[in-house]
mmCIF file of C-alpha atoms and ligand atoms in Angstrom:
data_model
loop_
_atom_site.group_PDB
_atom_site.id
_atom_site.type_symbol
_atom_site.label_atom_id
_atom_site.label_comp_id
_atom_site.label_asym_id
_atom_site.label_seq_id
_atom_site.Cartn_x
_atom_site.Cartn_y
_atom_site.Cartn_z
ATOM 1 C CA MET P 20 23.035 -36.391 -12.863
ATOM 2 C CA SER P 21 24.089 -35.425 -9.330
ATOM 3 C CA ASP P 22 21.902 -35.824 -6.259
ATOM 4 C CA LEU P 23 21.298 -32.113 -6.106
ATOM 5 C CA GLN P 24 20.296 -31.999 -9.775
ATOM 6 C CA GLU P 25 17.849 -34.841 -9.201
ATOM 7 C CA ARG P 26 16.400 -33.061 -6.176
ATOM 8 C CA ALA P 27 16.076 -29.839 -8.151
ATOM 9 C CA GLN P 28 14.146 -31.666 -10.828
ATOM 10 C CA ALA P 29 11.801 -33.249 -8.279
ATOM 11 C CA LEU P 30 11.253 -29.929 -6.498
ATOM 12 C CA ASP P 31 10.399 -28.225 -9.785
ATOM 13 C CA ILE P 32 7.850 -30.941 -10.571
ATOM 14 C CA GLU P 33 6.184 -30.514 -7.148
ATOM 15 C CA ASP P 34 6.234 -26.708 -7.348
ATOM 16 C CA GLY P 35 2.691 -25.360 -7.615
ATOM 17 C CA LEU P 36 3.957 -21.950 -8.793
ATOM 18 C CA ALA P 37 6.093 -23.385 -11.623
ATOM 19 C CA PRO P 38 3.388 -22.838 -14.292
ATOM 20 C CA LEU P 39 3.643 -19.066 -13.697
ATOM 21 C CA ARG P 40 7.076 -18.992 -15.306
ATOM 22 C CA LYS P 41 5.585 -19.206 -18.766
ATOM 23 C CA LEU P 42 3.775 -15.922 -18.132
ATOM 24 C CA PHE P 43 7.158 -14.158 -18.339
ATOM 25 C CA THR P 44 9.566 -13.388 -21.150
ATOM 26 C CA LEU P 45 12.663 -15.313 -20.157
ATOM 27 C CA ASP P 46 15.440 -17.072 -22.029
ATOM 28 C CA ASP P 47 17.798 -19.787 -20.907
ATOM 29 C CA THR P 48 19.824 -17.533 -18.633
ATOM 30 C CA VAL P 49 19.235 -17.974 -14.915
ATOM 31 C CA TYR P 50 17.745 -14.630 -13.958
ATOM 32 C CA LEU P 51 18.503 -13.854 -10.320
ATOM 33 C CA ASP P 52 18.208 -10.094 -10.520
ATOM 34 C CA GLY P 53 14.460 -9.709 -9.997
ATOM 35 C CA ASN P 54 15.313 -7.949 -6.726
ATOM 36 C CA SER P 55 16.624 -5.157 -8.954
ATOM 37 C CA LEU P 56 14.456 -5.335 -12.089
ATOM 38 C CA GLY P 57 11.708 -7.921 -12.404
ATOM 39 C CA ALA P 58 11.195 -9.808 -15.668
ATOM 40 C CA LEU P 59 8.665 -8.736 -18.295
ATOM 41 C CA PRO P 60 5.276 -10.469 -18.184
ATOM 42 C CA ARG P 61 4.538 -11.634 -21.727
ATOM 43 C CA HIS P 62 1.208 -9.889 -22.136
ATOM 44 C CA VAL P 63 2.427 -6.411 -21.183
ATOM 45 C CA PRO P 64 3.730 -5.317 -24.629
ATOM 46 C CA ALA P 65 0.346 -5.957 -26.257
ATOM 47 C CA ARG P 66 -1.423 -4.025 -23.520
ATOM 48 C CA LEU P 67 1.000 -1.102 -23.876
ATOM 49 C CA GLN P 68 0.525 -1.184 -27.631
ATOM 50 C CA GLU P 69 -3.213 -0.839 -27.063
ATOM 51 C CA VAL P 70 -2.662 2.064 -24.667
ATOM 52 C CA LEU P 71 -0.511 3.795 -27.267
ATOM 53 C CA THR P 72 -2.584 3.199 -30.369
ATOM 54 C CA ARG P 73 -6.118 3.233 -29.015
ATOM 55 C CA GLU P 74 -6.107 5.168 -25.740
ATOM 56 C CA TRP P 75 -3.540 7.811 -26.640
ATOM 57 C CA GLY P 76 -3.551 7.591 -30.445
ATOM 58 C CA GLU P 77 -7.303 7.578 -31.018
ATOM 59 C CA LEU P 78 -9.050 8.717 -27.848
ATOM 60 C CA ARG P 79 -6.385 11.240 -26.860
ATOM 61 C CA ILE P 80 -7.649 13.557 -24.075
ATOM 62 C CA ARG P 81 -10.834 11.507 -23.677
ATOM 63 C CA SER P 82 -8.786 8.709 -22.167
ATOM 64 C CA TRP P 83 -8.348 10.563 -18.887
ATOM 65 C CA ASP P 84 -11.994 9.628 -18.280
ATOM 66 C CA GLU P 85 -12.939 6.957 -20.763
ATOM 67 C CA SER P 86 -9.827 4.818 -20.327
ATOM 68 C CA GLY P 87 -9.655 5.380 -16.588
ATOM 69 C CA TRP P 88 -6.349 7.220 -16.662
ATOM 70 C CA TRP P 89 -7.290 9.781 -14.013
ATOM 71 C CA THR P 90 -8.085 7.221 -11.343
ATOM 72 C CA ALA P 91 -5.219 4.865 -12.202
ATOM 73 C CA PRO P 92 -3.071 5.785 -9.136
ATOM 74 C CA GLU P 93 -5.679 4.671 -6.612
ATOM 75 C CA ARG P 94 -7.028 1.821 -8.771
ATOM 76 C CA ILE P 95 -3.568 0.291 -9.130
ATOM 77 C CA GLY P 96 -2.937 0.939 -5.443
ATOM 78 C CA ASP P 97 -5.904 -1.314 -4.735
ATOM 79 C CA ARG P 98 -4.308 -4.030 -6.908
ATOM 80 C CA ILE P 99 -1.089 -3.861 -4.882
ATOM 81 C CA ALA P 100 -2.959 -3.771 -1.554
ATOM 82 C CA PRO P 101 -3.630 -7.521 -1.162
ATOM 83 C CA VAL P 102 0.003 -8.341 -1.926
ATOM 84 C CA VAL P 103 1.140 -6.231 1.053
ATOM 85 C CA GLY P 104 -1.766 -7.058 3.336
ATOM 86 C CA ALA P 105 -3.698 -3.812 3.076
ATOM 87 C CA ALA P 106 -7.417 -3.259 2.658
ATOM 88 C CA ALA P 107 -8.476 -1.164 -0.324
ATOM 89 C CA GLY P 108 -8.307 2.625 -0.224
ATOM 90 C CA GLN P 109 -4.949 3.004 1.522
ATOM 91 C CA ILE P 110 -2.393 2.835 -1.291
ATOM 92 C CA VAL P 111 -1.761 5.331 -4.040
ATOM 93 C CA VAL P 112 0.691 4.726 -6.878
ATOM 94 C CA GLY P 113 2.940 7.408 -8.304
ATOM 95 C CA ASP P 114 6.333 9.101 -8.163
ATOM 96 C CA SER P 115 9.522 7.287 -7.228
ATOM 97 C CA THR P 116 10.212 5.571 -3.921
ATOM 98 C CA SER P 117 12.600 8.404 -3.118
ATOM 99 C CA VAL P 118 9.821 10.991 -3.482
ATOM 100 C CA ASN P 119 7.440 8.859 -1.445
ATOM 101 C CA VAL P 120 10.051 8.544 1.320
ATOM 102 C CA PHE P 121 10.055 12.329 1.475
ATOM 103 C CA LYS P 122 6.266 12.525 1.646
ATOM 104 C CA ALA P 123 6.078 9.799 4.274
ATOM 105 C CA VAL P 124 8.856 11.043 6.546
ATOM 106 C CA VAL P 125 7.634 14.638 6.606
ATOM 107 C CA ALA P 126 4.020 13.521 7.014
ATOM 108 C CA ALA P 127 5.102 11.209 9.858
ATOM 109 C CA THR P 128 6.673 14.117 11.741
ATOM 110 C CA ARG P 129 3.416 16.008 11.281
ATOM 111 C CA LEU P 130 1.401 13.062 12.627
ATOM 112 C CA ALA P 131 3.684 12.637 15.648
ATOM 113 C CA PRO P 132 2.900 14.266 18.975
ATOM 114 C CA GLU P 133 4.096 17.877 19.351
ATOM 115 C CA GLY P 134 7.538 18.605 20.703
ATOM 116 C CA ARG P 135 9.343 15.491 19.500
ATOM 117 C CA ASP P 136 12.490 16.258 17.551
ATOM 118 C CA GLU P 137 14.103 12.953 16.535
ATOM 119 C CA ILE P 138 13.752 10.821 13.418
ATOM 120 C CA LEU P 139 15.289 7.378 13.841
ATOM 121 C CA VAL P 140 16.636 5.960 10.585
ATOM 122 C CA ASP P 141 17.882 2.461 9.806
ATOM 123 C CA ALA P 142 21.668 2.932 9.926
ATOM 124 C CA SER P 143 22.210 0.466 7.080
ATOM 125 C CA THR P 144 19.429 1.865 4.930
ATOM 126 C CA PHE P 145 19.405 2.057 1.167
ATOM 127 C CA PRO P 146 21.160 5.415 0.646
ATOM 128 C CA THR P 147 18.265 7.391 -0.845
ATOM 129 C CA ASP P 148 16.165 6.929 2.303
ATOM 130 C CA GLY P 149 18.980 8.260 4.466
ATOM 131 C CA TYR P 150 19.696 11.244 2.226
ATOM 132 C CA ILE P 151 16.046 12.207 2.018
ATOM 133 C CA ALA P 152 15.332 11.681 5.704
ATOM 134 C CA GLU P 153 18.293 13.931 6.492
ATOM 135 C CA SER P 154 16.943 16.689 4.272
ATOM 136 C CA ALA P 155 13.417 16.210 5.670
ATOM 137 C CA ALA P 156 14.875 16.505 9.172
ATOM 138 C CA ARG P 157 16.621 19.777 8.316
ATOM 139 C CA MET P 158 13.440 21.167 6.811
ATOM 140 C CA THR P 159 11.249 20.208 9.737
ATOM 141 C CA GLY P 160 13.661 21.003 12.586
ATOM 142 C CA HIS P 161 14.315 17.393 13.588
ATOM 143 C CA ARG P 162 17.572 15.574 14.087
ATOM 144 C CA ILE P 163 18.458 12.207 12.585
ATOM 145 C CA VAL P 164 19.380 9.319 14.864
ATOM 146 C CA PRO P 165 20.963 6.477 12.860
ATOM 147 C CA VAL P 166 20.217 3.136 14.500
ATOM 148 C CA ALA P 167 20.474 -0.539 13.557
ATOM 149 C CA PRO P 168 16.919 -1.890 13.244
ATOM 150 C CA ALA P 169 17.441 -4.426 16.025
ATOM 151 C CA ASP P 170 18.480 -1.579 18.361
ATOM 152 C CA VAL P 171 15.425 0.561 17.643
ATOM 153 C CA PRO P 172 13.506 -0.476 20.801
ATOM 154 C CA GLY P 173 16.381 0.676 23.016
ATOM 155 C CA ALA P 174 16.835 3.924 21.086
ATOM 156 C CA LEU P 175 13.191 5.004 21.229
ATOM 157 C CA GLY P 176 12.185 7.607 23.756
ATOM 158 C CA PRO P 177 10.034 10.655 24.442
ATOM 159 C CA ARG P 178 11.884 12.622 21.753
ATOM 160 C CA SER P 179 11.180 10.076 18.982
ATOM 161 C CA ALA P 180 8.798 11.426 16.374
ATOM 162 C CA ALA P 181 9.194 9.002 13.475
ATOM 163 C CA VAL P 182 11.145 5.873 12.585
ATOM 164 C CA LEU P 183 12.139 4.941 9.017
ATOM 165 C CA LEU P 184 13.032 1.299 8.507
ATOM 166 C CA ASN P 185 13.626 -1.138 5.655
ATOM 167 C CA HIS P 186 11.662 -4.361 5.789
ATOM 168 C CA VAL P 187 14.449 -6.252 3.998
ATOM 169 C CA ASP P 188 18.010 -4.944 3.832
ATOM 170 C CA TYR P 189 19.019 -4.368 0.204
ATOM 171 C CA ARG P 190 22.583 -5.569 0.741
ATOM 172 C CA SER P 191 22.406 -8.535 3.108
ATOM 173 C CA GLY P 192 18.859 -9.695 2.405
ATOM 174 C CA ARG P 193 18.119 -9.593 6.148
ATOM 175 C CA LEU P 194 14.402 -9.431 7.014
ATOM 176 C CA HIS P 195 13.623 -7.102 9.886
ATOM 177 C CA ASP P 196 10.897 -7.721 12.443
ATOM 178 C CA LEU P 197 8.123 -5.482 11.123
ATOM 179 C CA PRO P 198 5.469 -6.543 13.649
ATOM 180 C CA GLY P 199 7.759 -6.270 16.692
ATOM 181 C CA LEU P 200 9.446 -3.035 15.667
ATOM 182 C CA THR P 201 6.172 -1.371 14.704
ATOM 183 C CA ALA P 202 4.754 -2.285 18.121
ATOM 184 C CA ALA P 203 7.852 -0.838 19.831
ATOM 185 C CA VAL P 204 7.562 2.388 17.829
ATOM 186 C CA HIS P 205 3.920 2.695 18.831
ATOM 187 C CA ALA P 206 4.652 1.965 22.480
ATOM 188 C CA ALA P 207 6.976 4.986 22.392
ATOM 189 C CA GLY P 208 4.234 7.109 20.823
ATOM 190 C CA ALA P 209 6.098 7.510 17.521
ATOM 191 C CA VAL P 210 5.111 6.900 13.899
ATOM 192 C CA ALA P 211 6.466 3.932 11.909
ATOM 193 C CA VAL P 212 7.416 4.324 8.236
ATOM 194 C CA TRP P 213 8.489 1.179 6.377
ATOM 195 C CA ASP P 214 10.321 0.850 3.060
ATOM 196 C CA LEU P 215 9.007 -2.313 1.397
ATOM 197 C CA CYS P 216 11.125 -2.253 -1.783
ATOM 198 C CA HIS P 217 12.742 -5.627 -1.076
ATOM 199 C CA SER P 218 9.797 -7.395 0.524
ATOM 200 C CA ALA P 219 6.630 -6.500 -1.407
ATOM 201 C CA GLY P 220 5.827 -9.372 -3.744
ATOM 202 C CA ALA P 221 8.344 -11.681 -2.089
ATOM 203 C CA LEU P 222 6.838 -12.283 1.346
ATOM 204 C CA PRO P 223 3.806 -11.379 3.461
ATOM 205 C CA VAL P 224 4.025 -7.831 4.814
ATOM 206 C CA GLY P 225 0.755 -7.557 6.727
ATOM 207 C CA LEU P 226 0.565 -3.760 6.761
ATOM 208 C CA ASP P 227 -2.918 -3.626 8.265
ATOM 209 C CA ALA P 228 -2.496 -6.597 10.576
ATOM 210 C CA HIS P 229 0.624 -5.105 12.156
ATOM 211 C CA GLY P 230 -0.693 -1.561 12.384
ATOM 212 C CA VAL P 231 1.939 0.070 10.179
ATOM 213 C CA ASP P 232 1.380 3.820 9.901
ATOM 214 C CA LEU P 233 2.969 4.732 6.571
ATOM 215 C CA ALA P 234 4.870 2.692 4.002
ATOM 216 C CA VAL P 235 6.517 3.140 0.632
ATOM 217 C CA GLY P 236 7.827 0.719 -1.947
ATOM 218 C CA CYS P 237 8.891 0.316 -5.525
ATOM 219 C CA THR P 238 7.144 -1.786 -8.144
ATOM 220 C CA TYR P 239 9.998 -2.691 -10.502
ATOM 221 C CA LYS P 240 11.482 -5.467 -8.359
ATOM 222 C CA TYR P 241 9.254 -8.349 -7.205
ATOM 223 C CA LEU P 242 6.148 -6.654 -8.645
ATOM 224 C CA ASN P 243 7.642 -6.686 -12.176
ATOM 225 C CA GLY P 244 6.269 -3.262 -13.137
ATOM 226 C CA GLY P 245 9.107 -2.404 -15.527
ATOM 227 C CA PRO P 246 12.120 -0.095 -15.436
ATOM 228 C CA GLY P 247 11.309 3.020 -13.414
ATOM 229 C CA SER P 248 7.697 1.969 -12.875
ATOM 230 C CA PRO P 249 5.987 4.210 -10.314
ATOM 231 C CA ALA P 250 6.283 3.571 -6.613
ATOM 232 C CA TYR P 251 3.499 3.602 -4.022
ATOM 233 C CA LEU P 252 2.595 5.166 -0.722
ATOM 234 C CA TYR P 253 0.483 3.483 1.967
ATOM 235 C CA VAL P 254 -1.373 5.705 4.395
ATOM 236 C CA ALA P 255 -3.232 3.681 7.033
ATOM 237 C CA ALA P 256 -6.926 4.550 7.024
ATOM 238 C CA ARG P 257 -6.774 5.856 10.607
ATOM 239 C CA HIS P 258 -4.181 8.487 9.587
ATOM 240 C CA GLN P 259 -5.732 9.656 6.355
ATOM 241 C CA ALA P 260 -7.727 12.554 7.759
ATOM 242 C CA ALA P 261 -4.609 13.972 9.431
ATOM 243 C CA PHE P 262 -2.132 13.050 6.674
ATOM 244 C CA ASP P 263 -0.515 16.357 5.718
ATOM 245 C CA SER P 264 1.559 15.933 2.567
ATOM 246 C CA PRO P 265 4.635 18.110 2.109
ATOM 247 C CA LEU P 266 3.942 17.930 -1.646
ATOM 248 C CA PRO P 267 0.281 18.932 -1.909
ATOM 249 C CA GLY P 268 0.043 18.911 -5.680
ATOM 250 C CA TRP P 269 -3.140 19.676 -7.544
ATOM 251 C CA THR P 270 -4.043 16.041 -8.225
ATOM 252 C CA SER P 271 -4.374 15.482 -4.475
ATOM 253 C CA HIS P 272 -6.882 18.337 -4.187
ATOM 254 C CA ALA P 273 -10.461 17.562 -3.161
ATOM 255 C CA ASP P 274 -11.656 19.227 -6.355
ATOM 256 C CA PRO P 275 -8.682 19.445 -8.699
ATOM 257 C CA PHE P 276 -10.572 20.878 -11.657
ATOM 258 C CA ALA P 277 -12.010 23.733 -9.612
ATOM 259 C CA MET P 278 -8.486 25.155 -9.883
ATOM 260 C CA THR P 279 -8.924 27.151 -6.706
ATOM 261 C CA PRO P 280 -5.968 29.052 -5.286
ATOM 262 C CA GLY P 281 -6.430 27.496 -1.849
ATOM 263 C CA TYR P 282 -5.492 23.885 -1.168
ATOM 264 C CA ALA P 283 -8.069 21.471 0.232
ATOM 265 C CA PRO P 284 -6.886 17.862 0.416
ATOM 266 C CA ALA P 285 -8.916 15.005 -1.044
ATOM 267 C CA ASP P 286 -10.104 12.299 1.296
ATOM 268 C CA GLY P 287 -8.271 9.005 1.510
ATOM 269 C CA ALA P 288 -4.952 7.829 0.130
ATOM 270 C CA VAL P 289 -5.545 10.099 -2.857
ATOM 271 C CA ARG P 290 -4.084 12.914 -0.815
ATOM 272 C CA GLY P 291 -0.722 11.251 -1.331
ATOM 273 C CA ARG P 292 -0.877 12.095 -5.049
ATOM 274 C CA VAL P 293 1.179 14.990 -6.393
ATOM 275 C CA GLY P 294 1.074 15.780 -10.121
ATOM 276 C CA THR P 295 -0.101 14.241 -13.395
ATOM 277 C CA PRO P 296 0.444 10.483 -13.250
ATOM 278 C CA ASP P 297 2.972 8.885 -15.626
ATOM 279 C CA ILE P 298 0.342 6.894 -17.468
ATOM 280 C CA LEU P 299 2.483 4.713 -19.720
ATOM 281 C CA SER P 300 4.584 3.338 -16.869
ATOM 282 C CA MET P 301 1.582 3.129 -14.641
ATOM 283 C CA LEU P 302 -0.482 1.106 -17.088
ATOM 284 C CA ALA P 303 2.444 -1.207 -17.799
ATOM 285 C CA LEU P 304 2.548 -1.834 -14.053
ATOM 286 C CA GLU P 305 -1.204 -2.388 -13.917
ATOM 287 C CA ALA P 306 -1.017 -4.996 -16.652
ATOM 288 C CA SER P 307 1.962 -6.707 -15.056
ATOM 289 C CA LEU P 308 -0.002 -7.144 -11.826
ATOM 290 C CA ASP P 309 -2.283 -9.577 -13.686
ATOM 291 C CA VAL P 310 0.252 -12.317 -13.002
ATOM 292 C CA TRP P 311 -0.813 -12.121 -9.332
ATOM 293 C CA ASP P 312 -4.397 -13.158 -10.058
ATOM 294 C CA GLY P 313 -5.052 -16.217 -7.918
ATOM 295 C CA VAL P 314 -1.537 -16.257 -6.442
ATOM 296 C CA GLY P 315 -1.275 -16.293 -2.652
ATOM 297 C CA ILE P 316 1.625 -14.493 -0.991
ATOM 298 C CA ASP P 317 2.019 -17.366 1.516
ATOM 299 C CA ALA P 318 2.746 -19.791 -1.323
ATOM 300 C CA VAL P 319 5.226 -17.303 -2.744
ATOM 301 C CA ARG P 320 6.967 -17.041 0.623
ATOM 302 C CA ALA P 321 7.110 -20.809 1.070
ATOM 303 C CA LYS P 322 8.740 -21.216 -2.339
ATOM 304 C CA SER P 323 11.102 -18.294 -1.732
ATOM 305 C CA LEU P 324 12.408 -19.900 1.463
ATOM 306 C CA ALA P 325 12.717 -23.311 -0.184
ATOM 307 C CA LEU P 326 14.611 -21.765 -3.117
ATOM 308 C CA THR P 327 17.030 -19.781 -0.987
ATOM 309 C CA ASP P 328 17.585 -22.777 1.336
ATOM 310 C CA PHE P 329 18.297 -24.980 -1.669
ATOM 311 C CA PHE P 330 20.642 -22.440 -3.266
ATOM 312 C CA LEU P 331 22.603 -22.117 0.004
ATOM 313 C CA GLU P 332 22.802 -25.904 0.235
ATOM 314 C CA CYS P 333 24.094 -26.156 -3.348
ATOM 315 C CA VAL P 334 26.659 -23.400 -2.753
ATOM 316 C CA ALA P 335 27.874 -25.200 0.384
ATOM 317 C CA ALA P 336 28.148 -28.463 -1.552
ATOM 318 C CA TYR P 337 29.834 -27.122 -4.685
ATOM 319 C CA ALA P 338 31.850 -23.983 -3.885
ATOM 320 C CA PRO P 339 35.519 -24.264 -2.981
ATOM 321 C CA GLU P 340 36.055 -23.933 0.762
ATOM 322 C CA GLY P 341 36.388 -20.404 2.113
ATOM 323 C CA ARG P 342 35.780 -18.511 -1.158
ATOM 324 C CA VAL P 343 32.283 -17.271 -0.311
ATOM 325 C CA THR P 344 30.375 -16.802 2.937
ATOM 326 C CA SER P 345 26.704 -16.032 3.230
ATOM 327 C CA VAL P 346 25.820 -12.729 4.830
ATOM 328 C CA THR P 347 22.131 -13.596 4.549
ATOM 329 C CA PRO P 348 20.740 -14.979 7.805
ATOM 330 C CA ALA P 349 20.122 -18.719 7.874
ATOM 331 C CA ALA P 350 17.008 -18.296 10.057
ATOM 332 C CA HIS P 351 13.867 -18.095 7.954
ATOM 333 C CA ALA P 352 12.391 -15.403 10.183
ATOM 334 C CA GLU P 353 15.353 -13.179 9.289
ATOM 335 C CA ARG P 354 15.624 -13.822 5.562
ATOM 336 C CA GLY P 355 14.092 -12.002 2.622
ATOM 337 C CA SER P 356 14.154 -13.461 -0.875
ATOM 338 C CA GLN P 357 17.759 -12.847 -1.801
ATOM 339 C CA VAL P 358 21.023 -14.516 -0.921
ATOM 340 C CA ALA P 359 24.051 -12.286 -0.480
ATOM 341 C CA LEU P 360 27.460 -13.924 -0.542
ATOM 342 C CA ARG P 361 30.592 -12.163 0.603
ATOM 343 C CA CYS P 362 33.335 -12.773 -1.939
ATOM 344 C CA GLU P 363 36.620 -10.881 -1.979
ATOM 345 C CA ASP P 364 36.711 -10.581 -5.778
ATOM 346 C CA ALA P 365 32.973 -10.059 -6.219
ATOM 347 C CA GLU P 366 33.307 -7.834 -9.260
ATOM 348 C CA PRO P 367 35.167 -10.200 -11.643
ATOM 349 C CA VAL P 368 33.234 -13.165 -10.246
ATOM 350 C CA MET P 369 29.871 -11.550 -11.081
ATOM 351 C CA ALA P 370 31.142 -10.544 -14.533
ATOM 352 C CA ALA P 371 32.139 -14.184 -15.169
ATOM 353 C CA LEU P 372 28.786 -15.447 -13.893
ATOM 354 C CA ILE P 373 26.876 -13.112 -16.187
ATOM 355 C CA ALA P 374 29.063 -14.158 -19.135
ATOM 356 C CA ARG P 375 28.057 -17.745 -18.344
ATOM 357 C CA GLY P 376 24.337 -17.027 -18.200
ATOM 358 C CA VAL P 377 23.790 -16.560 -14.465
ATOM 359 C CA VAL P 378 22.607 -13.014 -13.871
ATOM 360 C CA GLY P 379 22.853 -11.602 -10.375
ATOM 361 C CA ASP P 380 24.436 -8.357 -9.294
ATOM 362 C CA LEU P 381 26.847 -7.013 -6.741
ATOM 363 C CA ARG P 382 27.139 -4.388 -4.085
ATOM 364 C CA ARG P 383 30.692 -3.133 -3.911
ATOM 365 C CA PRO P 384 33.147 -3.977 -2.678
ATOM 366 C CA ASP P 385 32.525 -7.614 -1.886
ATOM 367 C CA VAL P 386 28.880 -8.719 -1.956
ATOM 368 C CA LEU P 387 27.370 -10.945 -4.668
ATOM 369 C CA ARG P 388 23.566 -10.668 -4.673
ATOM 370 C CA PHE P 389 21.214 -13.338 -5.987
ATOM 371 C CA GLY P 390 17.519 -12.470 -5.957
ATOM 372 C CA PHE P 391 14.970 -15.287 -6.096
ATOM 373 C CA THR P 392 11.635 -14.276 -7.587
ATOM 374 C CA PRO P 393 9.376 -17.247 -6.822
ATOM 375 C CA LEU P 394 7.014 -16.447 -9.700
ATOM 376 C CA TYR P 395 9.609 -17.368 -12.310
ATOM 377 C CA VAL P 396 12.745 -18.834 -10.718
ATOM 378 C CA GLY P 397 12.907 -22.601 -10.246
ATOM 379 C CA PHE P 398 15.011 -25.073 -8.296
ATOM 380 C CA ALA P 399 17.012 -26.164 -11.356
ATOM 381 C CA ASP P 400 17.919 -22.491 -11.783
ATOM 382 C CA ALA P 401 19.181 -22.375 -8.204
ATOM 383 C CA GLU P 402 21.249 -25.526 -8.677
ATOM 384 C CA ARG P 403 22.719 -24.314 -11.974
ATOM 385 C CA ALA P 404 23.582 -20.912 -10.500
ATOM 386 C CA ALA P 405 25.462 -22.535 -7.612
ATOM 387 C CA ARG P 406 27.258 -24.947 -9.979
ATOM 388 C CA VAL P 407 28.379 -22.170 -12.334
ATOM 389 C CA LEU P 408 29.430 -20.053 -9.350
ATOM 390 C CA ALA P 409 31.555 -22.934 -8.045
ATOM 391 C CA ASP P 410 33.161 -23.348 -11.493
ATOM 392 C CA VAL P 411 33.968 -19.664 -11.678
ATOM 393 C CA LEU P 412 35.421 -19.666 -8.153
ATOM 394 C CA THR P 413 37.471 -22.789 -8.840
ATOM 395 C CA GLY P 414 38.836 -21.371 -12.082
ATOM 396 C CA SER P 415 39.827 -18.045 -10.542
ATOM 397 C CA ALA P 416 42.203 -18.175 -7.632
ATOM 398 C CA ALA P 417 41.257 -16.043 -4.622
ATOM 399 C CA PRO P 418 43.105 -12.739 -4.752
ATOM 400 C CA ALA P 419 46.196 -12.526 -2.554
ATOM 401 C CA ALA P 420 45.279 -11.056 0.802
HETATM 402 C C1 PLP I 24 15.236 -0.182 -0.289
HETATM 403 C C2 PLP I 24 15.170 0.843 -1.379
HETATM 404 N N1 PLP I 24 14.659 2.049 -1.119
HETATM 405 C C3 PLP I 24 14.594 2.999 -2.068
HETATM 406 C C4 PLP I 24 15.048 2.757 -3.353
HETATM 407 C C5 PLP I 24 15.035 3.872 -4.348
HETATM 408 O O1 PLP I 24 14.005 3.827 -5.212
HETATM 409 P P1 PLP I 24 13.852 4.879 -6.392
HETATM 410 O O2 PLP I 24 15.157 4.941 -7.115
HETATM 411 O O3 PLP I 24 12.815 4.262 -7.257
HETATM 412 O O4 PLP I 24 13.469 6.175 -5.823
HETATM 413 C C6 PLP I 24 15.553 1.499 -3.672
HETATM 414 C C7 PLP I 24 16.014 1.209 -5.034
HETATM 415 O O5 PLP I 24 16.492 0.160 -5.375
HETATM 416 C C8 PLP I 24 15.639 0.530 -2.657
HETATM 417 O O6 PLP I 24 16.146 -0.689 -2.893
#
């Protein structure tokens, strides 16, 4: 056994989160794609079976009340709240992240002071945010200003209405400075909207502590909600009375069953709701959040950093010189929970890794992504992934330049 293998074993023994792994359905592959689709918690199928047979099959329409279906969006929002550092009553679950980006960006322009006509958008954003912000800008008479997150303070000015930023970059795994950038946005009198898809469940977000205005995120990555599980919208309590949704569906009405022709928004985060909630996905997500009971996000972050440090160390020790370079920052303060390696022939390399039981993914043309979900990935996994990667790289010559 090599030194690194021995260290991995010792680190796994010391790891206080290691027992959580058995809560998930996993096999002997090394699953490093939880930043795309989290693994299935073992108890979720039985819970879904109960929802299908008892709540839908037997109770049918009664379940909207008796099984708590109607209030699921805000109830599940309150389960997500502690993971992202929010007090109860500020998060509502539903729709996709894309739809919530639309709600948040338009609502942000409506919260901003009159006369401001610019929406600053992370220039390296996940594409959907950029597409939707651009459409929202056209609809609301704003113009988009693409800007690298680090350059936001210099780009802010009296014309800035809203700023849409990613907490962690989906490609590089870079963690952006949410506290500092939010403060800069506020100093310019603008409204900060954060996309938490790649940070929620992987590291502390501190929405309330850092005064974030609006935020969105998905639940199928580090929150393990299942494929296409509903996203969420955070509306800080201080903005709720003025939050003016561009999608004021009937389920966000103050009295939805009055069926009045005029719209009157409900109080609280509930006004971020739109239509009938997708109950099956939503209740799968609710059940999957049970794995967080008693788990502190600081412990998750500490393990995430230790795992990604260890993986980078193993890659440096094993991989043939010059075949891969990390595009993920080495500094902890700038790193999310994934490692992205630039590799000229990323596509065949990832295919070979997957064939050998190490599942990551890639972002074309040349980025290998390895997501580390601290709830179920261990140090031996990290070591094995780096060893198999080195084997694959050694066996396949680098493509001719
Ligand atoms: C950062 C980020 N924002 C938005 C999305 C889009 O989410 P959805 O497809 O659920 O709308 C994703 C999806 O992976 C993402 O990574």
